[in-house]
Short mmCIF file of N, CA and C in Angstrom, two decimals:
data_model
loop_
_atom_site.label_atom_id
_atom_site.label_comp_id
_atom_site.label_asym_id
_atom_site.label_seq_id
_atom_site.Cartn_x
_atom_site.Cartn_y
_atom_site.Cartn_z
N SER A 11 0.84 -1.19 0.00
CA SER A 11 0.00 0.00 0.00
C SER A 11 0.87 1.24 0.00
N VAL A 12 0.41 2.26 -0.67
CA VAL A 12 1.12 3.53 -0.72
C VAL A 12 0.17 4.67 -0.38
N ILE A 13 0.75 5.77 0.07
CA ILE A 13 0.00 6.99 0.38
C ILE A 13 0.72 8.15 -0.32
N PRO A 14 0.03 9.27 -0.53
CA PRO A 14 0.69 10.41 -1.18
C PRO A 14 1.93 10.84 -0.39
N GLY A 15 3.00 11.13 -1.11
CA GLY A 15 4.26 11.51 -0.48
C GLY A 15 4.49 13.01 -0.51
N ALA A 16 5.75 13.41 -0.45
CA ALA A 16 6.17 14.81 -0.49
C ALA A 16 5.68 15.60 0.72
N GLY A 17 5.41 14.90 1.82
CA GLY A 17 4.95 15.57 3.03
C GLY A 17 3.45 15.75 3.10
N ALA A 18 2.71 15.22 2.12
CA ALA A 18 1.25 15.40 2.09
C ALA A 18 0.58 14.72 3.28
N TYR A 19 1.05 13.55 3.65
CA TYR A 19 0.47 12.84 4.80
C TYR A 19 0.65 13.67 6.07
N GLU A 20 1.83 14.22 6.27
CA GLU A 20 2.12 14.98 7.47
C GLU A 20 1.30 16.27 7.52
N VAL A 21 1.15 16.93 6.38
CA VAL A 21 0.34 18.15 6.33
C VAL A 21 -1.11 17.84 6.68
N ALA A 22 -1.64 16.77 6.10
CA ALA A 22 -3.04 16.39 6.35
C ALA A 22 -3.25 15.97 7.80
N LEU A 23 -2.31 15.19 8.36
CA LEU A 23 -2.46 14.74 9.74
C LEU A 23 -2.34 15.90 10.71
N ALA A 24 -1.40 16.81 10.49
CA ALA A 24 -1.25 17.98 11.36
C ALA A 24 -2.52 18.83 11.32
N HIS A 25 -3.09 19.00 10.15
CA HIS A 25 -4.33 19.77 10.01
C HIS A 25 -5.46 19.09 10.76
N HIS A 26 -5.58 17.78 10.62
CA HIS A 26 -6.63 17.03 11.32
C HIS A 26 -6.45 17.14 12.84
N LEU A 27 -5.23 17.02 13.32
CA LEU A 27 -4.99 17.12 14.75
C LEU A 27 -5.39 18.50 15.28
N ARG A 28 -5.06 19.53 14.53
CA ARG A 28 -5.34 20.90 14.98
C ARG A 28 -6.82 21.28 14.88
N THR A 29 -7.52 20.75 13.90
CA THR A 29 -8.90 21.17 13.67
C THR A 29 -9.95 20.24 14.26
N VAL A 30 -9.65 18.96 14.36
CA VAL A 30 -10.65 18.00 14.84
C VAL A 30 -10.27 17.45 16.21
N THR A 31 -9.12 16.83 16.29
CA THR A 31 -8.73 16.14 17.51
C THR A 31 -8.56 17.10 18.68
N LYS A 32 -7.94 18.24 18.44
CA LYS A 32 -7.68 19.21 19.51
C LYS A 32 -8.98 19.71 20.14
N LYS A 33 -10.04 19.80 19.36
CA LYS A 33 -11.33 20.26 19.88
C LYS A 33 -12.01 19.20 20.74
N ALA A 34 -11.62 17.94 20.57
CA ALA A 34 -12.26 16.85 21.29
C ALA A 34 -11.65 16.59 22.66
N VAL A 35 -10.54 17.25 22.97
CA VAL A 35 -9.88 17.03 24.26
C VAL A 35 -9.83 18.35 25.03
N SER A 36 -9.46 18.24 26.30
CA SER A 36 -9.37 19.44 27.12
C SER A 36 -8.10 19.39 27.96
N GLY A 37 -7.75 20.52 28.50
CA GLY A 37 -6.60 20.59 29.40
C GLY A 37 -5.27 20.47 28.70
N ARG A 38 -4.34 19.84 29.41
CA ARG A 38 -2.97 19.72 28.92
C ARG A 38 -2.84 18.86 27.67
N ALA A 39 -3.79 18.00 27.44
CA ALA A 39 -3.75 17.16 26.24
C ALA A 39 -3.71 18.01 24.98
N LYS A 40 -4.33 19.18 25.01
CA LYS A 40 -4.31 20.08 23.85
C LYS A 40 -2.88 20.51 23.52
N LEU A 41 -2.07 20.73 24.55
CA LEU A 41 -0.68 21.12 24.33
C LEU A 41 0.10 19.99 23.66
N GLY A 42 -0.15 18.77 24.09
CA GLY A 42 0.51 17.61 23.49
C GLY A 42 0.12 17.42 22.04
N ILE A 43 -1.15 17.61 21.75
CA ILE A 43 -1.63 17.47 20.37
C ILE A 43 -1.01 18.54 19.48
N GLU A 44 -0.95 19.77 19.98
CA GLU A 44 -0.36 20.85 19.21
C GLU A 44 1.13 20.60 18.97
N ALA A 45 1.83 20.09 20.00
CA ALA A 45 3.26 19.79 19.85
C ALA A 45 3.48 18.69 18.82
N PHE A 46 2.63 17.66 18.85
CA PHE A 46 2.76 16.57 17.89
C PHE A 46 2.46 17.06 16.47
N ALA A 47 1.45 17.91 16.33
CA ALA A 47 1.12 18.47 15.01
C ALA A 47 2.28 19.31 14.49
N GLU A 48 2.89 20.09 15.36
CA GLU A 48 4.03 20.91 14.95
C GLU A 48 5.21 20.03 14.56
N ALA A 49 5.42 18.94 15.30
CA ALA A 49 6.51 18.02 14.97
C ALA A 49 6.28 17.36 13.61
N LEU A 50 5.04 17.03 13.30
CA LEU A 50 4.74 16.44 11.99
C LEU A 50 5.09 17.38 10.85
N MET A 51 4.92 18.66 11.07
CA MET A 51 5.25 19.63 10.02
C MET A 51 6.76 19.75 9.82
N GLY A 52 7.52 19.09 10.66
CA GLY A 52 8.97 19.06 10.49
C GLY A 52 9.38 18.38 9.20
N PHE A 53 8.64 17.37 8.76
CA PHE A 53 8.98 16.66 7.52
C PHE A 53 8.95 17.60 6.31
N PRO A 54 7.84 18.30 6.07
CA PRO A 54 7.85 19.22 4.93
C PRO A 54 8.82 20.39 5.12
N LYS A 55 9.04 20.81 6.37
CA LYS A 55 10.01 21.88 6.63
C LYS A 55 11.41 21.44 6.21
N ILE A 56 11.75 20.20 6.51
CA ILE A 56 13.07 19.67 6.13
C ILE A 56 13.18 19.58 4.61
N LEU A 57 12.10 19.17 3.94
CA LEU A 57 12.11 19.15 2.48
C LEU A 57 12.38 20.54 1.93
N ALA A 58 11.72 21.55 2.51
CA ALA A 58 11.91 22.93 2.04
C ALA A 58 13.34 23.40 2.29
N GLU A 59 13.83 23.15 3.49
CA GLU A 59 15.18 23.61 3.83
C GLU A 59 16.24 22.92 2.97
N ASN A 60 16.14 21.62 2.82
CA ASN A 60 17.13 20.88 2.04
C ASN A 60 17.11 21.21 0.55
N SER A 61 15.98 21.73 0.08
CA SER A 61 15.91 22.09 -1.34
C SER A 61 16.16 23.59 -1.56
N GLY A 62 16.53 24.30 -0.49
CA GLY A 62 16.91 25.70 -0.62
C GLY A 62 15.77 26.69 -0.64
N HIS A 63 14.62 26.31 -0.12
CA HIS A 63 13.47 27.21 -0.10
C HIS A 63 13.21 27.72 1.31
N GLU A 64 12.53 28.83 1.42
CA GLU A 64 12.18 29.43 2.70
C GLU A 64 11.13 28.57 3.39
N GLN A 65 11.47 28.08 4.60
CA GLN A 65 10.60 27.14 5.33
C GLN A 65 9.23 27.72 5.65
N GLN A 66 9.21 28.89 6.27
CA GLN A 66 7.94 29.46 6.73
C GLN A 66 7.00 29.74 5.56
N GLU A 67 7.53 30.29 4.51
CA GLU A 67 6.72 30.58 3.33
C GLU A 67 6.15 29.28 2.75
N ALA A 68 6.98 28.24 2.69
CA ALA A 68 6.54 26.96 2.17
C ALA A 68 5.43 26.36 3.03
N MET A 69 5.58 26.45 4.38
CA MET A 69 4.57 25.90 5.27
C MET A 69 3.24 26.63 5.14
N ILE A 70 3.31 27.95 5.00
CA ILE A 70 2.08 28.74 4.84
C ILE A 70 1.36 28.33 3.55
N LYS A 71 2.12 28.19 2.46
CA LYS A 71 1.52 27.78 1.18
C LYS A 71 0.88 26.39 1.29
N LEU A 72 1.59 25.46 1.94
CA LEU A 72 1.05 24.11 2.08
C LEU A 72 -0.22 24.10 2.91
N GLN A 73 -0.20 24.81 4.03
CA GLN A 73 -1.38 24.81 4.90
C GLN A 73 -2.56 25.50 4.24
N GLU A 74 -2.32 26.58 3.51
CA GLU A 74 -3.42 27.26 2.80
C GLU A 74 -4.00 26.36 1.71
N ALA A 75 -3.15 25.69 0.97
CA ALA A 75 -3.63 24.80 -0.09
C ALA A 75 -4.43 23.64 0.51
N HIS A 76 -3.97 23.11 1.65
CA HIS A 76 -4.69 22.01 2.28
C HIS A 76 -6.04 22.49 2.81
N GLU A 77 -6.08 23.69 3.35
CA GLU A 77 -7.35 24.24 3.84
C GLU A 77 -8.34 24.46 2.70
N ASP A 78 -7.84 24.62 1.49
CA ASP A 78 -8.71 24.75 0.31
C ASP A 78 -9.23 23.39 -0.16
N GLY A 79 -8.88 22.33 0.56
CA GLY A 79 -9.39 21.00 0.25
C GLY A 79 -8.52 20.18 -0.69
N LEU A 80 -7.31 20.62 -0.92
CA LEU A 80 -6.42 19.89 -1.82
C LEU A 80 -5.52 18.94 -1.05
N VAL A 81 -5.14 17.85 -1.70
CA VAL A 81 -4.10 16.96 -1.16
C VAL A 81 -2.78 17.51 -1.68
N VAL A 82 -1.97 18.06 -0.79
CA VAL A 82 -0.76 18.74 -1.24
C VAL A 82 0.48 18.25 -0.50
N GLY A 83 1.56 18.20 -1.26
CA GLY A 83 2.88 17.96 -0.73
C GLY A 83 3.78 19.09 -1.19
N PHE A 84 5.05 18.99 -0.87
CA PHE A 84 5.99 20.06 -1.19
C PHE A 84 6.78 19.72 -2.45
N ASP A 85 6.77 20.62 -3.41
CA ASP A 85 7.54 20.46 -4.63
C ASP A 85 8.93 21.05 -4.41
N VAL A 86 9.95 20.18 -4.33
CA VAL A 86 11.30 20.64 -4.04
C VAL A 86 11.90 21.46 -5.18
N ALA A 87 11.37 21.30 -6.38
CA ALA A 87 11.90 22.05 -7.53
C ALA A 87 11.42 23.50 -7.54
N THR A 88 10.14 23.71 -7.25
CA THR A 88 9.58 25.06 -7.34
C THR A 88 9.35 25.72 -5.98
N GLY A 89 9.21 24.92 -4.94
CA GLY A 89 8.91 25.47 -3.62
C GLY A 89 7.43 25.69 -3.40
N ASP A 90 6.62 25.23 -4.31
CA ASP A 90 5.17 25.39 -4.23
C ASP A 90 4.50 24.07 -3.87
N PRO A 91 3.24 24.15 -3.42
CA PRO A 91 2.49 22.92 -3.18
C PRO A 91 2.25 22.16 -4.49
N LEU A 92 2.20 20.83 -4.39
CA LEU A 92 1.91 20.02 -5.57
C LEU A 92 1.07 18.83 -5.15
N ASP A 93 0.37 18.26 -6.11
CA ASP A 93 -0.38 17.03 -5.87
C ASP A 93 0.59 15.88 -6.07
N PRO A 94 0.98 15.20 -4.99
CA PRO A 94 2.00 14.16 -5.13
C PRO A 94 1.55 12.99 -6.00
N ALA A 95 0.27 12.69 -6.01
CA ALA A 95 -0.20 11.57 -6.83
C ALA A 95 -0.02 11.87 -8.31
N LEU A 96 -0.29 13.10 -8.71
CA LEU A 96 -0.11 13.47 -10.11
C LEU A 96 1.36 13.47 -10.51
N SER A 97 2.22 13.71 -9.54
CA SER A 97 3.67 13.73 -9.81
C SER A 97 4.31 12.37 -9.60
N GLY A 98 3.53 11.40 -9.16
CA GLY A 98 4.06 10.05 -8.93
C GLY A 98 4.92 9.93 -7.68
N ILE A 99 4.64 10.76 -6.68
CA ILE A 99 5.41 10.73 -5.43
C ILE A 99 4.56 10.05 -4.37
N TYR A 100 5.04 8.91 -3.91
CA TYR A 100 4.31 8.13 -2.91
C TYR A 100 5.23 7.69 -1.78
N ASP A 101 4.63 7.46 -0.62
CA ASP A 101 5.33 6.88 0.53
C ASP A 101 4.71 5.52 0.81
N ASN A 102 5.50 4.65 1.38
CA ASN A 102 5.02 3.33 1.76
C ASN A 102 4.20 3.44 3.04
N TYR A 103 2.98 2.91 3.03
CA TYR A 103 2.09 2.99 4.19
C TYR A 103 2.68 2.30 5.41
N ILE A 104 3.25 1.11 5.23
CA ILE A 104 3.80 0.35 6.35
C ILE A 104 4.93 1.12 7.02
N VAL A 105 5.77 1.77 6.23
CA VAL A 105 6.88 2.56 6.79
C VAL A 105 6.34 3.74 7.58
N LYS A 106 5.36 4.45 7.03
CA LYS A 106 4.76 5.59 7.74
C LYS A 106 4.11 5.14 9.04
N LYS A 107 3.43 4.02 8.99
CA LYS A 107 2.77 3.50 10.20
C LYS A 107 3.82 3.19 11.27
N GLN A 108 4.90 2.57 10.89
CA GLN A 108 5.96 2.23 11.84
C GLN A 108 6.59 3.50 12.43
N ILE A 109 6.79 4.51 11.59
CA ILE A 109 7.36 5.78 12.07
C ILE A 109 6.41 6.42 13.08
N MET A 110 5.13 6.45 12.78
CA MET A 110 4.15 7.07 13.68
C MET A 110 4.03 6.31 15.00
N GLN A 111 4.23 5.01 14.96
CA GLN A 111 4.16 4.22 16.19
C GLN A 111 5.43 4.33 17.01
N SER A 112 6.57 4.43 16.36
CA SER A 112 7.83 4.44 17.11
C SER A 112 8.26 5.84 17.56
N ALA A 113 7.82 6.89 16.89
CA ALA A 113 8.24 8.25 17.26
C ALA A 113 7.87 8.61 18.70
N PRO A 114 6.64 8.40 19.16
CA PRO A 114 6.34 8.72 20.56
C PRO A 114 7.14 7.87 21.56
N VAL A 115 7.42 6.63 21.20
CA VAL A 115 8.21 5.76 22.07
C VAL A 115 9.63 6.29 22.21
N VAL A 116 10.22 6.67 21.10
CA VAL A 116 11.58 7.22 21.11
C VAL A 116 11.61 8.51 21.93
N CYS A 117 10.62 9.37 21.74
CA CYS A 117 10.57 10.63 22.50
C CYS A 117 10.44 10.36 24.00
N SER A 118 9.61 9.41 24.36
CA SER A 118 9.45 9.06 25.78
C SER A 118 10.75 8.54 26.37
N GLN A 119 11.46 7.73 25.60
CA GLN A 119 12.74 7.20 26.08
C GLN A 119 13.76 8.31 26.26
N LEU A 120 13.79 9.26 25.33
CA LEU A 120 14.71 10.39 25.45
C LEU A 120 14.39 11.24 26.68
N LEU A 121 13.12 11.45 26.93
CA LEU A 121 12.73 12.22 28.11
C LEU A 121 13.08 11.47 29.40
N LEU A 122 12.93 10.16 29.38
CA LEU A 122 13.29 9.36 30.55
C LEU A 122 14.79 9.44 30.82
N VAL A 123 15.60 9.35 29.79
CA VAL A 123 17.05 9.46 29.94
C VAL A 123 17.40 10.84 30.50
N ASP A 124 16.74 11.87 30.00
CA ASP A 124 16.98 13.23 30.48
C ASP A 124 16.65 13.33 31.97
N GLU A 125 15.55 12.73 32.40
CA GLU A 125 15.18 12.75 33.82
C GLU A 125 16.20 12.01 34.67
N VAL A 126 16.71 10.89 34.20
CA VAL A 126 17.71 10.13 34.94
C VAL A 126 19.00 10.95 35.09
N ILE A 127 19.40 11.61 34.02
CA ILE A 127 20.60 12.44 34.08
C ILE A 127 20.41 13.58 35.07
N ARG A 128 19.27 14.24 35.04
CA ARG A 128 18.99 15.33 35.99
C ARG A 128 18.99 14.83 37.42
N ALA A 129 18.40 13.67 37.64
CA ALA A 129 18.37 13.10 39.00
C ALA A 129 19.79 12.82 39.48
N GLY A 130 20.64 12.31 38.60
CA GLY A 130 22.03 12.04 38.96
C GLY A 130 22.78 13.31 39.31
N ILE A 131 22.54 14.36 38.55
CA ILE A 131 23.21 15.64 38.82
C ILE A 131 22.73 16.20 40.15
N ASN A 132 21.43 16.11 40.43
CA ASN A 132 20.88 16.62 41.68
C ASN A 132 21.42 15.83 42.88
N MET A 133 21.61 14.52 42.71
CA MET A 133 22.14 13.71 43.82
C MET A 133 23.58 14.08 44.12
N ARG A 134 24.36 14.43 43.12
CA ARG A 134 25.75 14.83 43.33
C ARG A 134 25.84 16.13 44.09
N ARG A 135 24.91 17.03 43.85
CA ARG A 135 24.90 18.33 44.52
C ARG A 135 24.60 18.19 46.01
N GLN A 136 23.82 17.19 46.35
CA GLN A 136 23.44 17.00 47.75
C GLN A 136 24.53 16.27 48.44
#
């Protein structure tokens, strides 16, 4: 199975998290959802940066095009939104699923290591 590539999946998921999921929760969970949505936009930002385009301008164009109801990814040649399916750009569904499942686990492990290091430093001070 394949899904549209060029960051289209990440743009669509970030938009869904911000417009639908965030409204369904309350409290601190909203902050977590917003942080995850912002992290997802890192993929198209990296595409923009690595291809020599202005990141913020590219993200604004992508988000506006997606809000207009289009499936859009980032065109590294022009810096504009593009329909990845028409351009033949696809991502493997299984790989994306694995990334989405393992990313929160990796982040949790990094935070745990950070807490252990801080605890060790605090114990030395005492």
